[in-house]
CSV table of C-alpha atoms and ligand atoms in Angstrom, one decimal:
chain,number,residue,atom,x,y,z
A,1,MET,CA,-18.0,-3.8,20.6
A,2,SER,CA,-17.4,-3.1,17.0
A,3,SER,CA,-17.2,-6.5,15.6
A,4,HIS,CA,-20.6,-6.3,14.0
A,5,TRP,CA,-19.9,-2.9,12.4
A,6,LYS,CA,-19.9,-2.7,8.6
A,7,PRO,CA,-18.0,-0.6,6.0
A,8,VAL,CA,-19.8,2.6,4.9
A,9,GLU,CA,-21.6,1.6,1.7
A,10,ALA,CA,-20.2,3.1,-1.4
A,11,ASN,CA,-22.4,4.0,-4.4
A,12,LEU,CA,-22.1,6.4,-7.3
A,13,ALA,CA,-23.4,10.0,-7.2
A,14,GLU,CA,-27.2,9.8,-7.3
A,15,LYS,CA,-27.0,11.0,-11.0
A,16,LEU,CA,-25.5,8.1,-12.0
A,17,ASN,CA,-27.9,5.9,-10.6
A,18,ASP,CA,-28.6,4.2,-14.1
A,19,PHE,CA,-25.0,2.8,-14.4
A,20,VAL,CA,-23.7,-0.2,-12.6
A,21,LEU,CA,-20.5,0.2,-10.7
A,22,SER,CA,-18.8,-2.6,-12.4
A,23,ASP,CA,-19.6,-0.9,-15.7
A,24,ILE,CA,-17.7,2.3,-15.0
A,25,GLY,CA,-14.0,2.9,-15.5
A,26,ASP,CA,-11.5,4.1,-12.8
A,27,ASN,CA,-11.4,7.7,-13.8
A,28,THR,CA,-15.2,8.0,-13.1
A,29,LYS,CA,-15.0,5.8,-10.1
A,30,ALA,CA,-12.1,8.0,-8.5
A,31,ILE,CA,-14.3,11.1,-8.9
A,32,CYS,CA,-17.9,9.9,-8.6
A,33,THR,CA,-17.9,7.5,-5.7
A,34,LYS,CA,-20.2,8.9,-2.7
A,35,PRO,CA,-20.3,7.4,0.5
A,36,LYS,CA,-23.9,6.6,1.9
A,37,ILE,CA,-23.5,9.2,4.7
A,38,LYS,CA,-26.7,11.0,6.0
A,39,CYS,CA,-26.2,14.5,5.8
A,40,ALA,CA,-28.5,17.4,5.6
A,41,VAL,CA,-26.9,19.2,2.8
A,42,LYS,CA,-25.4,17.8,-0.3
A,43,PRO,CA,-21.9,19.1,-0.9
A,44,VAL,CA,-20.3,17.9,-4.0
A,45,THR,CA,-17.2,17.4,-2.1
A,46,PRO,CA,-17.7,15.7,1.0
A,47,ALA,CA,-17.4,17.8,4.2
A,48,ILE,CA,-14.5,17.7,6.6
A,49,PHE,CA,-16.1,16.5,9.9
A,50,HIS,CA,-13.8,17.6,12.8
A,51,SER,CA,-15.9,16.5,15.4
A,52,SER,CA,-14.2,13.8,17.9
A,53,THR,CA,-17.8,12.9,19.2
A,54,TYR,CA,-21.4,12.7,18.2
A,55,GLU,CA,-24.4,13.8,20.0
A,56,ILE,CA,-27.0,10.9,20.7
A,57,ASP,CA,-30.5,11.0,21.7
A,58,SER,CA,-31.0,8.8,24.4
A,59,ILE,CA,-29.6,5.7,26.3
A,60,ASP,CA,-31.5,3.5,23.8
A,61,GLY,CA,-30.2,5.6,21.0
A,62,TYR,CA,-26.6,4.8,22.0
A,63,LEU,CA,-27.4,1.1,22.0
A,64,LYS,CA,-29.0,1.5,18.6
A,65,ILE,CA,-26.2,3.5,17.0
A,66,ILE,CA,-23.7,0.7,18.2
A,67,GLN,CA,-26.0,-1.8,16.3
A,68,GLU,CA,-26.4,0.3,13.2
A,69,ASP,CA,-22.9,1.7,12.5
A,70,GLY,CA,-23.8,5.1,13.4
A,71,TYR,CA,-21.4,7.6,14.9
A,72,LEU,CA,-20.2,7.5,18.3
A,73,TYR,CA,-16.5,8.8,18.5
A,74,SER,CA,-14.3,9.5,15.5
A,75,ARG,CA,-11.7,7.0,16.6
A,76,LEU,CA,-14.2,4.3,15.5
A,77,GLY,CA,-15.4,5.9,12.5
A,78,ASN,CA,-15.5,9.3,10.8
A,79,PRO,CA,-17.6,10.5,7.7
A,80,THR,CA,-14.5,12.1,6.0
A,81,CYS,CA,-12.3,9.2,6.5
A,82,GLN,CA,-15.3,6.9,5.4
A,83,ALA,CA,-15.5,8.8,2.2
A,84,VAL,CA,-11.8,7.8,1.5
A,85,GLU,CA,-12.5,4.4,2.4
A,86,ALA,CA,-15.6,4.2,0.0
A,87,THR,CA,-13.7,5.3,-2.8
A,88,MET,CA,-10.8,3.0,-2.1
A,89,SER,CA,-13.1,-0.1,-1.9
A,90,VAL,CA,-14.7,0.7,-5.2
A,91,LEU,CA,-11.2,1.1,-6.9
A,92,GLU,CA,-9.8,-2.0,-5.4
A,93,GLY,CA,-12.9,-4.2,-5.7
A,94,ALA,CA,-12.9,-4.6,-2.0
A,95,TYR,CA,-15.5,-5.5,0.6
A,96,GLY,CA,-14.2,-2.8,2.8
A,97,SER,CA,-11.3,-0.4,3.4
A,98,LEU,CA,-10.0,1.3,6.5
A,99,THR,CA,-7.9,4.5,6.6
A,100,PHE,CA,-5.0,4.9,8.8
A,101,ASN,CA,-2.8,7.9,10.1
A,102,THR,CA,0.3,6.4,8.1
A,103,GLY,CA,1.5,3.6,5.9
A,104,MET,CA,3.1,2.0,8.7
A,105,ALA,CA,0.0,2.1,10.9
A,106,ALA,CA,-1.9,0.2,8.2
A,107,VAL,CA,1.1,-2.5,8.2
A,108,SER,CA,1.6,-2.8,12.0
A,109,SER,CA,-2.4,-2.8,12.4
A,110,VAL,CA,-2.7,-5.5,9.9
A,111,LEU,CA,0.2,-7.8,11.4
A,112,PHE,CA,-1.3,-7.2,15.0
A,113,SER,CA,-4.8,-8.3,13.8
A,114,ILE,CA,-3.6,-11.5,12.3
A,115,LEU,CA,-0.4,-12.7,14.3
A,116,LYS,CA,-0.2,-14.1,17.8
A,117,SER,CA,2.9,-15.6,19.7
A,118,GLY,CA,4.2,-18.8,18.1
A,119,ASP,CA,2.9,-18.0,14.6
A,120,HIS,CA,5.3,-17.9,11.6
A,121,VAL,CA,5.4,-15.4,8.8
A,122,ILE,CA,7.1,-15.7,5.4
A,123,CYS,CA,7.9,-12.3,3.8
A,124,GLN,CA,10.0,-11.2,1.0
A,125,ASN,CA,13.2,-9.5,1.2
A,126,PRO,CA,13.8,-6.8,0.2
A,127,VAL,CA,10.6,-5.3,1.6
A,128,TYR,CA,10.1,-1.8,2.7
A,129,SER,CA,12.2,-1.1,5.6
A,130,GLY,CA,9.9,0.0,8.2
A,131,THR,CA,8.3,-3.6,7.6
A,132,TYR,CA,11.4,-5.2,7.8
A,133,LYS,CA,12.2,-3.5,11.0
A,134,LEU,CA,8.7,-4.2,12.5
A,135,LEU,CA,9.0,-8.1,11.7
A,136,THR,CA,12.7,-8.5,12.7
A,137,THR,CA,12.5,-6.6,15.9
A,138,TYR,CA,9.0,-6.2,17.5
A,139,PHE,CA,7.3,-9.3,16.3
A,140,ARG,CA,10.2,-11.4,16.9
A,141,ARG,CA,10.2,-10.1,20.5
A,142,LEU,CA,6.7,-11.3,20.7
A,143,ASN,CA,7.7,-14.8,19.7
A,144,VAL,CA,6.6,-14.6,16.0
A,145,SER,CA,9.2,-16.1,13.7
A,146,VAL,CA,10.1,-14.8,10.2
A,147,THR,CA,11.4,-16.4,7.3
A,148,PHE,CA,12.6,-14.2,4.4
A,149,VAL,CA,12.6,-15.2,0.7
A,150,GLY,CA,14.2,-13.3,-2.1
A,151,ALA,CA,11.9,-10.9,-3.7
A,152,GLY,CA,11.1,-12.0,-7.2
A,153,SER,CA,11.4,-15.6,-6.3
A,154,PRO,CA,8.9,-18.1,-7.8
A,155,VAL,CA,6.2,-19.0,-5.4
A,156,GLU,CA,7.5,-22.7,-5.1
A,157,GLU,CA,10.2,-20.9,-3.2
A,158,TRP,CA,7.8,-19.4,-0.9
A,159,ALA,CA,5.9,-22.8,-0.5
A,160,SER,CA,9.0,-24.5,0.5
A,161,HIS,CA,9.3,-22.5,3.8
A,162,ILE,CA,5.7,-23.1,4.8
A,163,LYS,CA,5.2,-24.8,8.2
A,164,PRO,CA,2.3,-25.9,10.4
A,165,GLU,CA,2.5,-22.5,12.3
A,166,THR,CA,2.8,-20.2,9.1
A,167,LYS,CA,-0.2,-17.9,9.4
A,168,LEU,CA,0.8,-15.1,6.9
A,169,LEU,CA,2.6,-14.7,3.7
A,170,PHE,CA,3.7,-10.9,3.3
A,171,GLY,CA,4.5,-9.7,-0.2
A,172,GLU,CA,5.3,-6.4,-1.9
A,173,THR,CA,5.1,-5.5,-5.5
A,174,LEU,CA,6.6,-3.7,-7.0
A,175,CYS,CA,9.3,-4.1,-4.5
A,176,ASN,CA,11.0,-1.4,-2.6
A,177,PRO,CA,13.8,-0.7,-3.8
A,178,ASP,CA,14.6,-3.0,-6.7
A,179,LEU,CA,11.1,-3.3,-8.2
A,180,SER,CA,11.1,-6.9,-8.5
A,181,ILE,CA,7.6,-8.6,-9.4
A,182,LEU,CA,5.5,-10.8,-7.3
A,183,ASP,CA,3.2,-13.2,-9.3
A,184,LEU,CA,0.0,-12.4,-7.6
A,185,LYS,CA,-2.1,-15.0,-9.2
A,186,ALA,CA,0.4,-17.9,-8.1
A,187,PHE,CA,0.7,-16.1,-4.8
A,188,GLY,CA,-3.1,-15.9,-4.0
A,189,GLN,CA,-3.5,-19.6,-5.1
A,190,LEU,CA,-0.7,-20.6,-2.8
A,191,GLY,CA,-2.5,-18.8,0.3
A,192,LYS,CA,-5.9,-20.4,-0.8
A,193,GLU,CA,-4.4,-24.0,-1.1
A,194,LYS,CA,-2.8,-23.9,2.0
A,195,GLU,CA,-5.2,-21.7,4.0
A,196,ILE,CA,-2.6,-19.1,4.7
A,197,LEU,CA,-3.6,-15.3,4.6
A,198,THR,CA,-2.0,-13.3,1.9
A,199,VAL,CA,-1.1,-9.5,2.3
A,200,VAL,CA,0.4,-7.3,-0.4
A,201,ASP,CA,1.8,-4.0,0.0
A,202,ALA,CA,1.1,-2.4,-3.3
A,203,THR,CA,2.1,1.2,-2.6
A,204,PHE,CA,4.4,1.4,-5.6
A,205,THR,CA,1.3,0.7,-8.2
A,206,SER,CA,-1.9,2.1,-6.7
A,207,PRO,CA,-5.2,0.3,-7.7
A,208,ILE,CA,-5.1,2.2,-11.0
A,209,LEU,CA,-2.1,-0.1,-12.2
A,210,LEU,CA,-2.6,-3.1,-10.1
A,211,LYS,CA,-5.6,-4.7,-8.1
A,212,PRO,CA,-4.3,-7.4,-6.0
A,213,LEU,CA,-7.6,-8.6,-4.7
A,214,LYS,CA,-8.6,-9.7,-8.0
A,215,TYR,CA,-5.8,-12.2,-7.7
A,216,GLY,CA,-7.2,-13.7,-4.4
A,217,ILE,CA,-4.9,-11.7,-2.1
A,218,ASP,CA,-6.7,-11.3,1.3
A,219,ILE,CA,-5.4,-7.7,2.1
A,220,VAL,CA,-3.9,-4.9,0.1
A,221,ILE,CA,-2.0,-2.3,1.9
A,222,HIS,CA,-1.0,1.3,0.6
A,223,SER,CA,1.3,3.9,2.1
A,224,ALA,CA,-1.3,6.6,1.1
A,225,THR,CA,1.6,9.0,1.7
A,226,LYS,CA,2.9,8.1,-1.7
A,227,TYR,CA,0.9,7.8,-4.9
A,228,LEU,CA,-2.6,8.0,-3.4
A,229,GLY,CA,-1.7,11.4,-1.5
A,230,GLY,CA,0.4,12.3,-4.6
A,231,HIS,CA,1.7,15.9,-3.4
A,232,SER,CA,4.0,15.1,-0.8
A,233,ASP,CA,2.0,16.9,1.8
A,234,LEU,CA,0.2,14.3,4.0
A,235,LEU,CA,0.9,11.0,5.8
A,236,ALA,CA,-1.7,8.2,5.7
A,237,GLY,CA,-2.2,4.5,5.2
A,238,ILE,CA,-5.1,2.2,3.8
A,239,ALA,CA,-6.1,-1.5,3.8
A,240,SER,CA,-8.7,-3.0,1.8
A,241,THR,CA,-10.0,-6.6,1.9
A,242,ILE,CA,-12.5,-8.9,0.3
A,243,ASN,CA,-12.9,-10.8,3.8
A,244,GLN,CA,-15.8,-9.5,6.0
A,245,GLU,CA,-14.2,-11.0,9.1
A,246,LEU,CA,-10.7,-9.6,8.4
A,247,TRP,CA,-12.4,-6.1,7.9
A,248,SER,CA,-14.0,-6.3,11.3
A,249,GLU,CA,-11.0,-7.5,13.2
A,250,LEU,CA,-8.9,-4.7,11.6
A,251,GLN,CA,-11.4,-2.1,12.5
A,252,LEU,CA,-11.4,-3.3,16.0
A,253,THR,CA,-7.4,-3.2,15.9
A,254,ARG,CA,-7.5,0.3,14.6
A,255,SER,CA,-9.9,1.4,17.2
A,256,GLU,CA,-8.0,0.0,20.2
A,257,PHE,CA,-4.5,1.0,18.9
A,258,GLY,CA,-5.7,4.4,18.0
A,259,THR,CA,-4.2,4.2,14.4
A,260,CYS,CA,-7.0,6.2,12.7
A,261,LEU,CA,-6.5,9.0,10.1
A,262,SER,CA,-7.2,12.7,10.7
A,263,PRO,CA,-10.1,14.2,8.8
A,264,HIS,CA,-8.0,16.8,7.5
A,265,ASP,CA,-5.8,14.5,5.9
A,266,ALA,CA,-8.6,12.4,4.8
A,267,SER,CA,-10.0,15.4,2.9
A,268,LEU,CA,-6.6,16.2,1.2
A,269,LEU,CA,-6.4,12.6,0.3
A,270,LEU,CA,-9.9,12.4,-1.2
A,271,ARG,CA,-9.0,15.5,-3.4
A,272,SER,CA,-5.9,13.6,-4.5
A,273,LEU,CA,-7.8,10.3,-5.4
A,274,THR,CA,-9.9,12.3,-8.2
A,275,THR,CA,-6.5,12.7,-10.1
A,276,LEU,CA,-4.9,9.3,-9.2
A,277,PRO,CA,-5.8,7.7,-12.6
A,278,LEU,CA,-4.4,10.8,-14.6
A,279,ARG,CA,-1.2,10.9,-12.4
A,280,MET,CA,-0.5,7.1,-12.6
A,281,LYS,CA,-0.9,7.1,-16.4
A,282,GLN,CA,1.5,10.2,-16.7
A,283,HIS,CA,4.0,8.8,-14.0
A,284,SER,CA,4.4,5.6,-16.0
A,285,SER,CA,4.9,6.9,-19.2
A,286,ASN,CA,7.5,9.4,-18.0
A,287,ALA,CA,9.2,6.6,-16.2
A,288,MET,CA,9.1,4.5,-19.5
A,289,SER,CA,10.9,7.4,-21.3
A,290,VAL,CA,13.7,7.9,-18.5
A,291,ALA,CA,14.2,4.1,-18.2
A,292,LYS,CA,14.7,3.7,-21.9
A,293,TYR,CA,17.3,6.4,-21.5
A,294,LEU,CA,19.1,5.0,-18.8
A,295,GLU,CA,19.3,1.8,-20.4
A,296,SER,CA,20.9,3.4,-23.6
A,297,ARG,CA,23.7,4.8,-21.0
A,298,LYS,CA,25.8,1.5,-20.8
A,299,ASP,CA,29.0,3.5,-20.4
A,300,LYS,CA,28.0,4.6,-16.8
A,301,ILE,CA,25.1,2.2,-15.9
A,302,SER,CA,25.2,-1.6,-15.4
A,303,ALA,CA,21.6,-2.4,-15.0
A,304,VAL,CA,18.2,-0.7,-15.1
A,305,TYR,CA,15.4,-2.2,-13.0
A,306,TYR,CA,12.0,-1.1,-14.4
A,307,PRO,CA,9.0,-3.5,-15.0
A,308,GLY,CA,8.3,-1.8,-18.3
A,309,LEU,CA,11.3,-2.9,-19.9
A,310,GLU,CA,11.5,-6.0,-22.0
A,311,SER,CA,14.8,-6.7,-20.5
A,312,ASN,CA,13.4,-6.8,-16.9
A,313,GLU,CA,13.3,-10.1,-15.3
A,314,GLY,CA,9.6,-9.7,-14.2
A,315,HIS,CA,8.3,-8.0,-17.3
A,316,GLN,CA,6.1,-10.9,-18.5
A,317,ILE,CA,4.4,-11.2,-15.3
A,318,ALA,CA,4.2,-7.5,-14.9
A,319,LYS,CA,2.6,-7.3,-18.5
A,320,GLU,CA,-0.2,-9.9,-17.4
A,321,GLN,CA,-1.0,-8.6,-14.1
A,322,MET,CA,-0.5,-4.5,-14.3
A,323,GLU,CA,-2.8,-2.2,-16.4
A,324,ASN,CA,-2.3,1.3,-17.5
A,325,GLY,CA,1.3,1.3,-17.1
A,326,TYR,CA,4.1,0.3,-15.1
A,327,SER,CA,4.4,3.0,-12.4
A,328,GLY,CA,6.8,5.9,-12.0
A,329,MET,CA,9.5,4.0,-9.9
A,330,ILE,CA,13.0,3.3,-11.6
A,331,ALA,CA,16.1,1.7,-9.9
A,332,PHE,CA,19.3,1.4,-11.6
A,333,GLU,CA,23.0,0.4,-10.7
A,334,MET,CA,26.0,2.7,-11.5
A,335,LYS,CA,29.0,1.0,-12.8
A,336,ASN,CA,31.4,2.5,-10.5
A,337,GLY,CA,29.5,1.8,-7.2
A,338,LEU,CA,29.2,4.3,-4.3
A,339,GLU,CA,31.5,6.8,-5.9
A,340,ALA,CA,29.6,7.2,-9.1
A,341,ALA,CA,26.2,7.0,-7.0
A,342,ARG,CA,27.3,9.9,-4.8
A,343,SER,CA,28.3,11.9,-7.5
A,344,LEU,CA,25.1,11.5,-9.4
A,345,VAL,CA,22.5,12.2,-6.5
A,346,GLU,CA,24.4,15.1,-5.3
A,347,SER,CA,24.7,16.8,-8.7
A,348,VAL,CA,21.2,16.3,-10.4
A,349,LYS,CA,19.1,19.4,-11.3
A,350,VAL,CA,15.3,19.9,-10.9
A,351,ILE,CA,15.3,16.3,-9.1
A,352,SER,CA,15.6,16.6,-5.4
A,353,LEU,CA,17.7,14.3,-3.1
A,354,GLY,CA,15.3,12.8,-0.6
A,355,VAL,CA,13.4,9.8,0.6
A,356,SER,CA,9.8,8.9,-0.1
A,357,LEU,CA,7.9,8.9,-3.7
A,358,GLY,CA,4.8,9.4,-5.4
A,359,GLY,CA,4.5,13.1,-5.5
A,360,VAL,CA,4.3,15.3,-8.4
A,361,ASP,CA,8.1,16.4,-7.7
A,362,SER,CA,10.9,14.0,-8.8
A,363,LEU,CA,13.1,12.6,-6.1
A,364,ILE,CA,16.3,10.6,-6.2
A,365,SER,CA,17.6,8.6,-3.5
A,366,HIS,CA,20.6,6.3,-2.4
A,367,PRO,CA,19.1,3.2,-0.7
A,368,ALA,CA,22.1,1.8,0.9
A,369,THR,CA,22.8,4.9,3.0
A,370,MET,CA,19.5,6.2,3.1
A,371,THR,CA,16.4,4.0,3.4
A,372,HIS,CA,18.2,0.7,3.6
A,373,GLY,CA,21.2,2.4,5.5
A,374,PRO,CA,23.1,1.7,8.9
A,375,MET,CA,19.9,2.7,11.0
A,376,ILE,CA,17.7,-0.1,9.4
A,377,MET,CA,20.1,-2.9,8.8
A,378,ASN,CA,23.8,-4.0,8.9
A,379,ASP,CA,26.1,-4.7,5.9
A,380,GLU,CA,25.3,-8.5,5.7
A,381,GLU,CA,21.6,-7.8,6.0
A,382,ARG,CA,22.0,-5.4,3.1
A,383,LYS,CA,23.7,-7.7,1.1
A,384,LYS,CA,20.9,-10.2,1.4
A,385,ALA,CA,18.4,-7.4,0.5
A,386,ARG,CA,20.5,-6.9,-2.6
A,387,VAL,CA,20.8,-3.1,-1.7
A,388,THR,CA,24.2,-2.5,-3.4
A,389,PRO,CA,26.4,0.5,-3.0
A,390,GLY,CA,25.7,1.6,-6.6
A,391,LEU,CA,22.0,1.2,-6.5
A,392,ILE,CA,20.0,4.4,-7.2
A,393,ARG,CA,16.3,4.9,-6.8
A,394,LEU,CA,14.7,7.4,-8.9
A,395,ARG,CA,10.7,8.3,-9.0
B,1,PLP,C1,6.6,4.6,2.4
B,1,PLP,C2,6.1,3.1,2.4
B,1,PLP,C3,5.6,2.4,3.7
B,1,PLP,C4,5.4,3.4,4.8
B,1,PLP,O1,4.5,4.2,4.7
B,1,PLP,P1,4.3,5.6,5.5
B,1,PLP,O2,3.1,6.5,5.1
B,1,PLP,O3,5.7,6.3,5.5
B,1,PLP,O4,4.3,5.2,7.2
B,1,PLP,C5,5.2,1.2,3.5
B,1,PLP,N1,5.3,0.4,2.5
B,1,PLP,C6,5.9,1.1,1.4
B,1,PLP,C7,6.1,0.1,0.1
B,1,PLP,C8,6.4,2.4,1.3
B,1,PLP,O5,7.1,2.8,0.3
């Protein structure tokens, strides 16, 4: 039914009519993008449309709405969610974006729109633990096979695992939890060359620091729960694409799976997007100072992983593909392993011990027992994912 629907058109506030979108910086885009939604009043901040359903004039009117992307039922499209989608499309340089109720809803909906039984996926390892579990449990159960390649490997390594049935290359950059970097230009090129779709989870950077679609990536996903939401008070996900067909497929999947965002959370998210550029720059400069300090503590710390450090393996690629900073995520390795890691995370002040990231508050976590702990993977899998007992993640 909705295969011919289109993303809501994004343009700048009327007053900025003289400007062309491409001439304007992210700060202005994040604040001034207005979706083309018919509304009797002109609120400066888009209204929260609670309604689950919409009144139509007649039976002919119903058919007309279907043909013209109007509003029928909020699972198919909601003006408040579309305001977020329009802003994200402008920031990402996308054909269209879609909001989801969580980051995992975005990941699972994207995977379900693309994959069918018999297909093969190549994914990096480590990758977000939920994505790992989804691929190794649910998709394997549906006869989708998965090959993992070490995160930060050159694309030649990815290429060496491609088979005729390979349908999707799934990357994440910066990678969770070790912050390794994927060369997006080479990754996008590989996908195009082999006619395989590329998907990148860019939760750790946000479009302010990295715009994967610019490098030929087909779909970029964010857990908007993190930096986009930015205040640890909502769950949401977003997927953006340059491909019209993929957008339509994904919109249909979201409608049928019911993985849509609530208008209330969309409104919180919309408010957060206005400060995203400022927050990302500050997170990045704070993290750079902390990373440098940690690097100077060679007495206790054996390695610091932060893409902004010149000592970092992926620094050169990060420097080429990231803008405005290197994000607020740091990982580091305690010399004395688990003992030292436990002692540190349990004794920090101001910073809280907890999972998640991207809020204005600082959090510290111990991946080997928390996000990549026994509930998600066994010892051997943890070793392969390079999640060591002394690894700490700070943001
Ligand atoms: C948190 C996270 C997700 C999942 O997002 P939820 O909003 O918690 O469902 C996916 N990918 C990355 C990289 C994340 O950090």
